[in-house]
Amino acid sequence: METILKAENVSKRFFKKQALRGINLELKAGRILGLMGPNGSGKTTLLKIAAGLQKPSSGNISVCGLNIGSETKALTALLPDRNTLPRWMTASDACSFYADYFDDFDSGKARDMLGFMKLGATEKVSAMSKGMIEKLNLTLTFSRKAKLFLLDEPLGGIDPVARERIVSAIIKTYSEDSSIIISTHLIHDIETMFDDVCFIKEGEIALYGEAEQLRSEHGVSIDQLYIKIFQDL
C-alpha cells in the first residue's frame, strides 16, 4: 500500500515558541487520520508544513515519496481553518477561480457537490452562513484530484445540520487512492470514520495508532480517550 504522507522527526519553532517536537507519523493510501488536540497544540502547524506553506525547523516530511516542494503542492489540497474567499464571489466564481488556479480541479464534480451541499451557484459568500461557507470551501477542496486532503477544523462553529452534510461529503469523497487528515477537537460526531488517530499535546505526539486497536486496548471511545489525555489542560 502506497505511503501518502511520512513525517520523520519533524520539529517547528517560531521564535521562542516550540510548536512541534519530533513528530513521526506515516499515513497509507485509503486511510483517514484524525489529528486531535486542543487549540495551540500544533495541529495547524503540522498541516501547513504538509501543505508546503511552512518549512520545518528540523526533520523531514514527504508526500508520495517526494520531499515537500512545488511537486507535492500539486498532490495536496488544504482546507484552511478560516475562510479566504472574497465576500463578493459567488459559488460559481469560486469554482471558476479554482479551475483557473489548479490544473487538477474537476468542474463537473464541483457542480455535483454544490448540488449535494444544497448551495446555489449564484449565491454570494457575503450572503452565506458560516456553515454554508464551510460547505463551499469543502466543495472546492474535494473537487481537486489530490492524493492528500488536509482538513483543518472542518466542523468548527457550525450547526449540527451543516455538520452532518459535511461529514457525509467527506465519506462520499473517500478514495482508496488518496488519504485524508482531519484536524479536530469535535470528535464525537466523526470518530467512526477514523482509521488512524494521532493525539498531539503541546507539540508532541501523546498517542498514535489505529483507531479500533486503541478503542480495544483502552476500553473507551476515541472521544473518551481524548478527554483522558487532555483533561488536565
Tab-separated table of N, CA, C and O in Angstrom, residues 28-148:
chain	number	residue	atom	x	y	z
A	28	LYS	N	-0.936	5.768	5.156
A	28	LYS	CA	-1.040	4.975	3.934
A	28	LYS	C	-2.243	5.416	3.095
A	28	LYS	O	-3.169	6.061	3.587
A	29	ALA	N	-2.235	5.037	1.831
A	29	ALA	CA	-3.338	5.359	0.929
A	29	ALA	C	-4.634	4.717	1.417
A	29	ALA	O	-4.631	3.627	1.986
A	30	GLY	N	-5.741	5.427	1.217
A	30	GLY	CA	-7.057	4.905	1.552
A	30	GLY	C	-7.427	5.023	3.012
A	30	GLY	O	-8.423	4.459	3.447
A	31	ARG	N	-6.656	5.792	3.788
A	31	ARG	CA	-6.922	5.893	5.225
A	31	ARG	C	-7.250	7.327	5.627
A	31	ARG	O	-6.799	8.288	5.011
A	32	ILE	N	-8.061	7.427	6.661
A	32	ILE	CA	-8.447	8.725	7.221
A	32	ILE	C	-7.845	8.827	8.620
A	32	ILE	O	-8.084	7.970	9.470
A	33	LEU	N	-7.051	9.873	8.827
A	33	LEU	CA	-6.387	10.092	10.106
A	33	LEU	C	-7.061	11.238	10.848
A	33	LEU	O	-7.233	12.330	10.303
A	34	GLY	N	-7.441	10.984	12.092
A	34	GLY	CA	-7.938	12.035	12.961
A	34	GLY	C	-6.781	12.640	13.731
A	34	GLY	O	-6.104	11.942	14.485
A	35	LEU	N	-6.533	13.926	13.513
A	35	LEU	CA	-5.448	14.643	14.183
A	35	LEU	C	-6.078	15.500	15.275
A	35	LEU	O	-6.776	16.473	14.987
A	36	MET	N	-5.841	15.127	16.519
A	36	MET	CA	-6.612	15.716	17.615
A	36	MET	C	-5.742	16.342	18.695
A	36	MET	O	-4.664	15.846	18.990
A	37	GLY	N	-6.268	17.416	19.254
A	37	GLY	CA	-5.598	18.121	20.330
A	37	GLY	C	-6.259	19.464	20.530
A	37	GLY	O	-6.955	19.953	19.635
A	38	PRO	N	-6.065	20.091	21.679
A	38	PRO	CA	-6.676	21.396	21.942
A	38	PRO	C	-6.056	22.480	21.069
A	38	PRO	O	-5.033	22.260	20.405
A	39	ASN	N	-6.664	23.656	21.071
A	39	ASN	CA	-6.111	24.793	20.331
A	39	ASN	C	-4.695	25.082	20.817
A	39	ASN	O	-4.411	25.051	22.012
A	40	GLY	N	-3.794	25.338	19.857
A	40	GLY	CA	-2.411	25.640	20.207
A	40	GLY	C	-1.530	24.427	20.403
A	40	GLY	O	-0.371	24.559	20.809
A	41	SER	N	-2.048	23.240	20.093
A	41	SER	CA	-1.262	22.019	20.308
A	41	SER	C	-0.295	21.719	19.161
A	41	SER	O	0.595	20.885	19.309
A	42	GLY	N	-0.477	22.389	18.002
A	42	GLY	CA	0.422	22.169	16.866
A	42	GLY	C	-0.242	21.543	15.651
A	42	GLY	O	0.432	21.287	14.653
A	43	LYS	N	-1.549	21.309	15.706
A	43	LYS	CA	-2.253	20.643	14.599
A	43	LYS	C	-2.151	21.453	13.297
A	43	LYS	O	-1.772	20.915	12.251
A	44	THR	N	-2.492	22.730	13.380
A	44	THR	CA	-2.480	23.569	12.172
A	44	THR	C	-1.073	23.715	11.618
A	44	THR	O	-0.872	23.686	10.399
A	45	THR	N	-0.091	23.837	12.499
A	45	THR	CA	1.300	23.940	12.047
A	45	THR	C	1.711	22.708	11.259
A	45	THR	O	2.327	22.815	10.185
A	46	LEU	N	1.358	21.523	11.744
A	46	LEU	CA	1.700	20.287	11.042
A	46	LEU	C	1.023	20.232	9.677
A	46	LEU	O	1.646	19.844	8.676
A	47	LEU	N	-0.247	20.625	9.602
A	47	LEU	CA	-0.957	20.613	8.320
A	47	LEU	C	-0.332	21.600	7.334
A	47	LEU	O	-0.203	21.295	6.146
A	48	LYS	N	0.048	22.760	7.814
A	48	LYS	CA	0.652	23.759	6.922
A	48	LYS	C	2.010	23.303	6.407
A	48	LYS	O	2.373	23.581	5.262
A	49	ILE	N	2.759	22.598	7.235
A	49	ILE	CA	4.037	22.042	6.771
A	49	ILE	C	3.788	20.982	5.707
A	49	ILE	O	4.455	20.955	4.667
A	50	ALA	N	2.807	20.117	5.943
A	50	ALA	CA	2.473	19.077	4.956
A	50	ALA	C	1.995	19.687	3.650
A	50	ALA	O	2.237	19.131	2.563
A	51	ALA	N	1.314	20.841	3.735
A	51	ALA	CA	0.802	21.506	2.533
A	51	ALA	C	1.869	22.348	1.829
A	51	ALA	O	1.623	22.869	0.739
A	52	GLY	N	3.034	22.483	2.439
A	52	GLY	CA	4.100	23.265	1.828
A	52	GLY	C	4.004	24.754	2.091
A	52	GLY	O	4.682	25.551	1.436
A	53	LEU	N	3.184	25.150	3.066
A	53	LEU	CA	3.027	26.569	3.379
A	53	LEU	C	4.026	27.038	4.432
A	53	LEU	O	4.252	28.233	4.589
A	54	GLN	N	4.587	26.099	5.173
A	54	GLN	CA	5.635	26.403	6.143
A	54	GLN	C	6.718	25.338	6.026
A	54	GLN	O	6.458	24.233	5.540
A	55	LYS	N	7.910	25.667	6.477
A	55	LYS	CA	9.011	24.715	6.466
A	55	LYS	C	9.321	24.271	7.886
A	55	LYS	O	9.275	25.082	8.814
A	56	PRO	N	9.642	22.988	8.071
A	56	PRO	CA	10.021	22.538	9.419
A	56	PRO	C	11.369	23.127	9.812
A	56	PRO	O	12.212	23.405	8.955
A	57	SER	N	11.568	23.319	11.104
A	57	SER	CA	12.873	23.781	11.586
A	57	SER	C	13.899	22.654	11.505
A	57	SER	O	15.086	22.893	11.306
A	58	SER	N	13.419	21.426	11.662
A	58	SER	CA	14.274	20.245	11.522
A	58	SER	C	13.395	19.048	11.191
A	58	SER	O	12.174	19.089	11.335
A	59	GLY	N	14.031	17.974	10.742
A	59	GLY	CA	13.292	16.782	10.338
A	59	GLY	C	12.875	16.847	8.883
A	59	GLY	O	13.192	17.805	8.169
A	60	ASN	N	12.159	15.826	8.445
A	60	ASN	CA	11.762	15.747	7.034
A	60	ASN	C	10.321	15.263	6.919
A	60	ASN	O	9.848	14.441	7.706
A	61	ILE	N	9.622	15.791	5.924
A	61	ILE	CA	8.254	15.361	5.652
A	61	ILE	C	8.091	15.211	4.144
A	61	ILE	O	8.610	16.013	3.368
A	62	SER	N	7.416	14.144	3.731
A	62	SER	CA	7.266	13.868	2.301
A	62	SER	C	5.835	13.455	1.988
A	62	SER	O	5.113	12.937	2.843
A	63	VAL	N	5.430	13.696	0.739
A	63	VAL	CA	4.127	13.283	0.225
A	63	VAL	C	4.372	12.401	-1.000
A	63	VAL	O	5.046	12.822	-1.943
A	64	CYS	N	3.874	11.178	-0.942
A	64	CYS	CA	4.059	10.202	-2.035
A	64	CYS	C	5.540	10.037	-2.380
A	64	CYS	O	5.915	9.935	-3.558
A	65	GLY	N	6.377	10.053	-1.346
A	65	GLY	CA	7.808	9.828	-1.540
A	65	GLY	C	8.594	11.047	-1.979
A	65	GLY	O	9.816	10.975	-2.132
A	66	LEU	N	7.922	12.193	-2.154
A	66	LEU	CA	8.581	13.417	-2.601
A	66	LEU	C	8.709	14.390	-1.439
A	66	LEU	O	7.749	14.606	-0.700
A	67	ASN	N	9.895	14.968	-1.278
A	67	ASN	CA	10.069	15.986	-0.255
A	67	ASN	C	9.171	17.177	-0.567
A	67	ASN	O	8.909	17.496	-1.724
A	68	ILE	N	8.699	17.845	0.488
A	68	ILE	CA	7.757	18.946	0.319
A	68	ILE	C	8.352	20.016	-0.593
A	68	ILE	O	9.476	20.483	-0.389
A	69	GLY	N	7.573	20.405	-1.604
A	69	GLY	CA	8.008	21.419	-2.571
A	69	GLY	C	6.928	21.641	-3.605
A	69	GLY	O	5.761	21.305	-3.384
A	70	SER	N	7.301	22.179	-4.757
A	70	SER	CA	6.315	22.500	-5.785
A	70	SER	C	5.589	21.253	-6.288
A	70	SER	O	4.392	21.309	-6.595
A	71	GLU	N	6.297	20.124	-6.359
A	71	GLU	CA	5.661	18.890	-6.838
A	71	GLU	C	4.592	18.385	-5.865
A	71	GLU	O	3.524	17.925	-6.275
A	72	THR	N	4.878	18.474	-4.570
A	72	THR	CA	3.911	17.959	-3.594
A	72	THR	C	2.712	18.882	-3.439
A	72	THR	O	1.630	18.440	-3.067
A	73	LYS	N	2.882	20.182	-3.712
A	73	LYS	CA	1.745	21.111	-3.636
A	73	LYS	C	0.652	20.712	-4.625
A	73	LYS	O	-0.531	20.935	-4.380
A	74	ALA	N	1.065	20.114	-5.745
A	74	ALA	CA	0.100	19.667	-6.751
A	74	ALA	C	-0.621	18.394	-6.308
A	74	ALA	O	-1.646	18.032	-6.890
A	75	LEU	N	-0.100	17.729	-5.279
A	75	LEU	CA	-0.705	16.482	-4.793
A	75	LEU	C	-1.533	16.702	-3.537
A	75	LEU	O	-2.197	15.783	-3.061
A	76	THR	N	-1.498	17.928	-3.001
A	76	THR	CA	-2.080	18.206	-1.691
A	76	THR	C	-3.158	19.275	-1.772
A	76	THR	O	-2.975	20.302	-2.430
A	77	ALA	N	-4.292	19.024	-1.116
A	77	ALA	CA	-5.384	20.004	-1.056
A	77	ALA	C	-5.667	20.336	0.400
A	77	ALA	O	-5.970	19.449	1.195
A	78	LEU	N	-5.551	21.613	0.742
A	78	LEU	CA	-5.734	22.062	2.123
A	78	LEU	C	-7.042	22.829	2.278
A	78	LEU	O	-7.326	23.759	1.519
A	79	LEU	N	-7.831	22.411	3.266
A	79	LEU	CA	-8.990	23.187	3.698
A	79	LEU	C	-8.552	23.970	4.929
A	79	LEU	O	-8.369	23.401	6.000
A	80	PRO	N	-8.350	25.301	4.809
A	80	PRO	CA	-7.852	26.079	5.953
A	80	PRO	C	-8.894	26.208	7.053
A	80	PRO	O	-10.082	25.948	6.842
A	81	ASP	N	-8.436	26.628	8.228
A	81	ASP	CA	-9.343	26.737	9.376
A	81	ASP	C	-10.163	28.022	9.361
A	81	ASP	O	-11.006	28.228	10.228
A	82	ARG	N	-9.921	28.880	8.377
A	82	ARG	CA	-10.753	30.079	8.222
A	82	ARG	C	-10.949	30.383	6.738
A	82	ARG	O	-10.115	30.036	5.897
A	83	ASN	N	-12.066	31.020	6.429
A	83	ASN	CA	-12.403	31.310	5.041
A	83	ASN	C	-11.446	32.341	4.437
A	83	ASN	O	-11.120	33.346	5.057
A	84	THR	N	-11.000	32.080	3.197
A	84	THR	CA	-10.133	33.024	2.484
A	84	THR	C	-10.787	33.535	1.205
A	84	THR	O	-10.171	34.289	0.455
A	85	LEU	N	-12.027	33.124	0.941
A	85	LEU	CA	-12.711	33.561	-0.275
A	85	LEU	C	-13.212	34.995	-0.118
A	85	LEU	O	-13.792	35.340	0.911
A	86	PRO	N	-13.035	35.848	-1.139
A	86	PRO	CA	-13.572	37.218	-1.084
A	86	PRO	C	-15.097	37.199	-0.966
A	86	PRO	O	-15.762	36.346	-1.558
A	87	ARG	N	-15.631	38.140	-0.223
A	87	ARG	CA	-17.067	38.167	0.038
A	87	ARG	C	-17.902	38.440	-1.217
A	87	ARG	O	-19.069	38.073	-1.286
A	88	TRP	N	-17.295	39.084	-2.225
A	88	TRP	CA	-18.048	39.402	-3.440
A	88	TRP	C	-18.247	38.185	-4.350
A	88	TRP	O	-19.102	38.201	-5.230
A	89	MET	N	-17.477	37.152	-4.146
A	89	MET	CA	-17.551	35.967	-5.015
A	89	MET	C	-18.863	35.216	-4.827
A	89	MET	O	-19.387	35.113	-3.722
A	90	THR	N	-19.362	34.645	-5.924
A	90	THR	CA	-20.439	33.667	-5.838
A	90	THR	C	-19.805	32.278	-5.780
A	90	THR	O	-18.598	32.125	-6.004
A	91	ALA	N	-20.617	31.269	-5.506
A	91	ALA	CA	-20.104	29.893	-5.503
A	91	ALA	C	-19.531	29.543	-6.874
A	91	ALA	O	-18.486	28.888	-6.981
A	92	SER	N	-20.203	30.007	-7.921
A	92	SER	CA	-19.724	29.749	-9.287
A	92	SER	C	-18.398	30.450	-9.550
A	92	SER	O	-17.490	29.877	-10.170
A	93	ASP	N	-18.260	31.698	-9.069
A	93	ASP	CA	-16.989	32.431	-9.212
A	93	ASP	C	-15.854	31.676	-8.535
A	93	ASP	O	-14.744	31.577	-9.075
A	94	ALA	N	-16.131	31.152	-7.338
A	94	ALA	CA	-15.105	30.429	-6.582
A	94	ALA	C	-14.654	29.186	-7.340
A	94	ALA	O	-13.459	28.879	-7.400
A	95	CYS	N	-15.610	28.480	-7.931
A	95	CYS	CA	-15.265	27.283	-8.709
A	95	CYS	C	-14.422	27.653	-9.934
A	95	CYS	O	-13.452	26.964	-10.267
A	96	SER	N	-14.779	28.749	-10.604
A	96	SER	CA	-14.012	29.200	-11.771
A	96	SER	C	-12.598	29.605	-11.372
A	96	SER	O	-11.625	29.313	-12.082
A	97	PHE	N	-12.486	30.254	-10.217
A	97	PHE	CA	-11.176	30.664	-9.709
A	97	PHE	C	-10.298	29.433	-9.462
A	97	PHE	O	-9.130	29.398	-9.863
A	98	TYR	N	-10.852	28.431	-8.793
A	98	TYR	CA	-10.107	27.200	-8.521
A	98	TYR	C	-9.740	26.470	-9.814
A	98	TYR	O	-8.652	25.914	-9.938
A	99	ALA	N	-10.659	26.472	-10.785
A	99	ALA	CA	-10.399	25.799	-12.071
A	99	ALA	C	-9.241	26.468	-12.803
A	99	ALA	O	-8.439	25.796	-13.467
A	100	ASP	N	-9.133	27.791	-12.670
A	100	ASP	CA	-8.028	28.518	-13.309
A	100	ASP	C	-6.710	28.286	-12.574
A	100	ASP	O	-5.646	28.260	-13.196
A	101	TYR	N	-6.800	28.127	-11.264
A	101	TYR	CA	-5.588	28.056	-10.438
A	101	TYR	C	-5.034	26.638	-10.332
A	101	TYR	O	-3.817	26.446	-10.293
A	102	PHE	N	-5.929	25.624	-10.285
A	102	PHE	CA	-5.486	24.242	-10.098
A	102	PHE	C	-5.793	23.407	-11.344
A	102	PHE	O	-6.948	23.282	-11.749
A	103	ASP	N	-4.749	22.831	-11.933
A	103	ASP	CA	-4.926	22.014	-13.132
A	103	ASP	C	-5.764	20.771	-12.872
A	103	ASP	O	-6.389	20.229	-13.789
A	104	ASP	N	-5.779	20.310	-11.617
A	104	ASP	CA	-6.493	19.061	-11.298
A	104	ASP	C	-7.920	19.309	-10.819
A	104	ASP	O	-8.592	18.381	-10.353
A	105	PHE	N	-8.411	20.538	-10.932
A	105	PHE	CA	-9.763	20.845	-10.456
A	105	PHE	C	-10.799	20.274	-11.417
A	105	PHE	O	-10.735	20.486	-12.623
A	106	ASP	N	-11.759	19.537	-10.865
A	106	ASP	CA	-12.810	18.883	-11.649
A	106	ASP	C	-14.096	19.711	-11.534
A	106	ASP	O	-14.812	19.621	-10.538
A	107	SER	N	-14.393	20.514	-12.548
A	107	SER	CA	-15.551	21.416	-12.506
A	107	SER	C	-16.866	20.645	-12.449
A	107	SER	O	-17.821	21.080	-11.787
A	108	GLY	N	-16.920	19.490	-13.129
A	108	GLY	CA	-18.129	18.665	-13.090
A	108	GLY	C	-18.404	18.151	-11.683
A	108	GLY	O	-19.548	18.180	-11.208
A	109	LYS	N	-17.350	17.695	-11.014
A	109	LYS	CA	-17.503	17.221	-9.638
A	109	LYS	C	-17.925	18.368	-8.725
A	109	LYS	O	-18.746	18.185	-7.820
A	110	ALA	N	-17.374	19.560	-8.974
A	110	ALA	CA	-17.730	20.726	-8.158
A	110	ALA	C	-19.218	21.041	-8.293
A	110	ALA	O	-19.890	21.327	-7.292
A	111	ARG	N	-19.748	20.988	-9.516
A	111	ARG	CA	-21.183	21.236	-9.717
A	111	ARG	C	-22.024	20.210	-8.967
A	111	ARG	O	-23.030	20.543	-8.335
A	112	ASP	N	-21.596	18.949	-9.047
A	112	ASP	CA	-22.328	17.879	-8.347
A	112	ASP	C	-22.299	18.101	-6.840
A	112	ASP	O	-23.313	17.914	-6.154
A	113	MET	N	-21.126	18.497	-6.325
A	113	MET	CA	-21.004	18.697	-4.883
A	113	MET	C	-21.796	19.911	-4.410
A	113	MET	O	-22.366	19.907	-3.314
A	114	LEU	N	-21.858	20.960	-5.232
A	114	LEU	CA	-22.675	22.123	-4.871
A	114	LEU	C	-24.136	21.703	-4.708
A	114	LEU	O	-24.821	22.139	-3.782
A	115	GLY	N	-24.594	20.827	-5.612
A	115	GLY	CA	-25.960	20.312	-5.504
A	115	GLY	C	-26.144	19.480	-4.255
A	115	GLY	O	-27.147	19.626	-3.537
A	116	PHE	N	-25.176	18.607	-3.978
A	116	PHE	CA	-25.241	17.763	-2.782
A	116	PHE	C	-25.246	18.611	-1.513
A	116	PHE	O	-25.942	18.300	-0.539
A	117	MET	N	-24.467	19.689	-1.535
A	117	MET	CA	-24.372	20.578	-0.377
A	117	MET	C	-25.552	21.549	-0.288
A	117	MET	O	-25.639	22.331	0.661
A	118	LYS	N	-26.401	21.534	-1.321
A	118	LYS	CA	-27.554	22.457	-1.380
A	118	LYS	C	-27.103	23.915	-1.382
A	118	LYS	O	-27.642	24.769	-0.660
A	119	LEU	N	-26.092	24.193	-2.214
A	119	LEU	CA	-25.574	25.553	-2.364
A	119	LEU	C	-25.918	26.073	-3.754
A	119	LEU	O	-25.664	25.410	-4.759
A	120	GLY	N	-26.479	27.265	-3.820
A	120	GLY	CA	-26.805	27.871	-5.104
A	120	GLY	C	-25.571	28.440	-5.770
A	120	GLY	O	-24.758	29.105	-5.118
A	121	ALA	N	-25.409	28.210	-7.071
A	121	ALA	CA	-24.215	28.661	-7.795
A	121	ALA	C	-24.085	30.175	-7.809
A	121	ALA	O	-22.972	30.717	-7.861
A	122	THR	N	-25.208	30.897	-7.742
A	122	THR	CA	-25.171	32.357	-7.831
A	122	THR	C	-25.166	33.040	-6.455
A	122	THR	O	-25.148	34.265	-6.368
A	123	GLU	N	-25.168	32.252	-5.397
A	123	GLU	CA	-25.198	32.832	-4.052
A	123	GLU	C	-23.827	33.392	-3.687
A	123	GLU	O	-22.803	32.748	-3.864
A	124	LYS	N	-23.810	34.616	-3.171
A	124	LYS	CA	-22.551	35.266	-2.820
A	124	LYS	C	-22.064	34.824	-1.432
A	124	LYS	O	-22.871	34.542	-0.554
A	125	VAL	N	-20.757	34.830	-1.280
A	125	VAL	CA	-20.158	34.482	0.006
A	125	VAL	C	-20.684	35.415	1.098
A	125	VAL	O	-20.937	34.986	2.236
A	126	SER	N	-20.882	36.665	0.765
A	126	SER	CA	-21.350	37.648	1.748
A	126	SER	C	-22.727	37.309	2.309
A	126	SER	O	-23.079	37.749	3.412
A	127	ALA	N	-23.517	36.524	1.555
A	127	ALA	CA	-24.866	36.166	1.998
A	127	ALA	C	-24.928	34.782	2.637
A	127	ALA	O	-25.997	34.342	3.056
A	128	MET	N	-23.782	34.108	2.717
A	128	MET	CA	-23.755	32.743	3.234
A	128	MET	C	-23.522	32.717	4.744
A	128	MET	O	-22.794	33.548	5.283
A	129	SER	N	-24.119	31.718	5.406
A	129	SER	CA	-23.835	31.472	6.813
A	129	SER	C	-22.455	30.822	6.934
A	129	SER	O	-21.862	30.402	5.931
A	130	LYS	N	-21.962	30.722	8.167
A	130	LYS	CA	-20.659	30.086	8.378
A	130	LYS	C	-20.673	28.642	7.885
A	130	LYS	O	-19.709	28.175	7.272
A	131	GLY	N	-21.774	27.932	8.137
A	131	GLY	CA	-21.878	26.552	7.685
A	131	GLY	C	-21.876	26.437	6.173
A	131	GLY	O	-21.262	25.527	5.611
A	132	MET	N	-22.544	27.366	5.487
A	132	MET	CA	-22.574	27.357	4.020
A	132	MET	C	-21.188	27.637	3.442
A	132	MET	O	-20.766	27.000	2.475
A	133	ILE	N	-20.469	28.589	4.041
A	133	ILE	CA	-19.113	28.893	3.582
A	133	ILE	C	-18.207	27.683	3.779
A	133	ILE	O	-17.374	27.365	2.921
A	134	GLU	N	-18.379	26.988	4.908
A	134	GLU	CA	-17.581	25.789	5.169
A	134	GLU	C	-17.872	24.719	4.120
A	134	GLU	O	-16.959	24.047	3.628
A	135	LYS	N	-19.141	24.568	3.755
A	135	LYS	CA	-19.516	23.590	2.739
A	135	LYS	C	-18.965	23.971	1.365
A	135	LYS	O	-18.549	23.104	0.591
A	136	LEU	N	-18.951	25.277	1.057
A	136	LEU	CA	-18.377	25.732	-0.213
A	136	LEU	C	-16.884	25.450	-0.262
A	136	LEU	O	-16.364	24.938	-1.261
A	137	ASN	N	-16.168	25.767	0.811
A	137	ASN	CA	-14.724	25.518	0.844
A	137	ASN	C	-14.412	24.026	0.757
A	137	ASN	O	-13.438	23.628	0.118
A	138	LEU	N	-15.240	23.205	1.385
A	138	LEU	CA	-15.038	21.758	1.301
A	138	LEU	C	-15.276	21.276	-0.129
A	138	LEU	O	-14.554	20.406	-0.633
A	139	THR	N	-16.282	21.841	-0.789
A	139	THR	CA	-16.554	21.514	-2.194
A	139	THR	C	-15.344	21.828	-3.065
A	139	THR	O	-14.925	21.007	-3.892
A	140	LEU	N	-14.769	22.994	-2.868
A	140	LEU	CA	-13.603	23.393	-3.650
A	140	LEU	C	-12.418	22.464	-3.389
A	140	LEU	O	-11.713	22.054	-4.317
A	141	THR	N	-12.213	22.127	-2.132
A	141	THR	CA	-11.088	21.266	-1.755
A	141	THR	C	-11.228	19.880	-2.358
A	141	THR	O	-10.284	19.341	-2.969
A	142	PHE	N	-12.405	19.272	-2.216
A	142	PHE	CA	-12.603	17.895	-2.660
A	142	PHE	C	-12.860	17.769	-4.162
A	142	PHE	O	-12.985	16.650	-4.668
A	143	SER	N	-12.952	18.886	-4.866
A	143	SER	CA	-13.106	18.828	-6.315
A	143	SER	C	-11.757	18.759	-7.026
A	143	SER	O	-11.698	18.745	-8.251
A	144	ARG	N	-10.703	18.727	-6.241
A	144	ARG	CA	-9.374	18.508	-6.819
A	144	ARG	C	-9.034	17.020	-6.803
A	144	ARG	O	-9.522	16.276	-5.965
A	145	LYS	N	-8.199	16.596	-7.729
A	145	LYS	CA	-7.758	15.194	-7.792
A	145	LYS	C	-6.456	15.054	-7.004
A	145	LYS	O	-5.414	14.668	-7.546
A	146	ALA	N	-6.512	15.372	-5.740
A	146	ALA	CA	-5.328	15.345	-4.887
A	146	ALA	C	-5.102	13.940	-4.325
A	146	ALA	O	-5.995	13.089	-4.333
A	147	LYS	N	-3.901	13.728	-3.814
A	147	LYS	CA	-3.575	12.467	-3.138
A	147	LYS	C	-3.704	12.609	-1.626
A	147	LYS	O	-3.939	11.631	-0.922
A	148	LEU	N	-3.555	13.841	-1.139
A	148	LEU	CA	-3.633	14.093	0.298
A	148	LEU	C	-4.546	15.291	0.552
A	148	LEU	O	-4.292	16.393	0.058
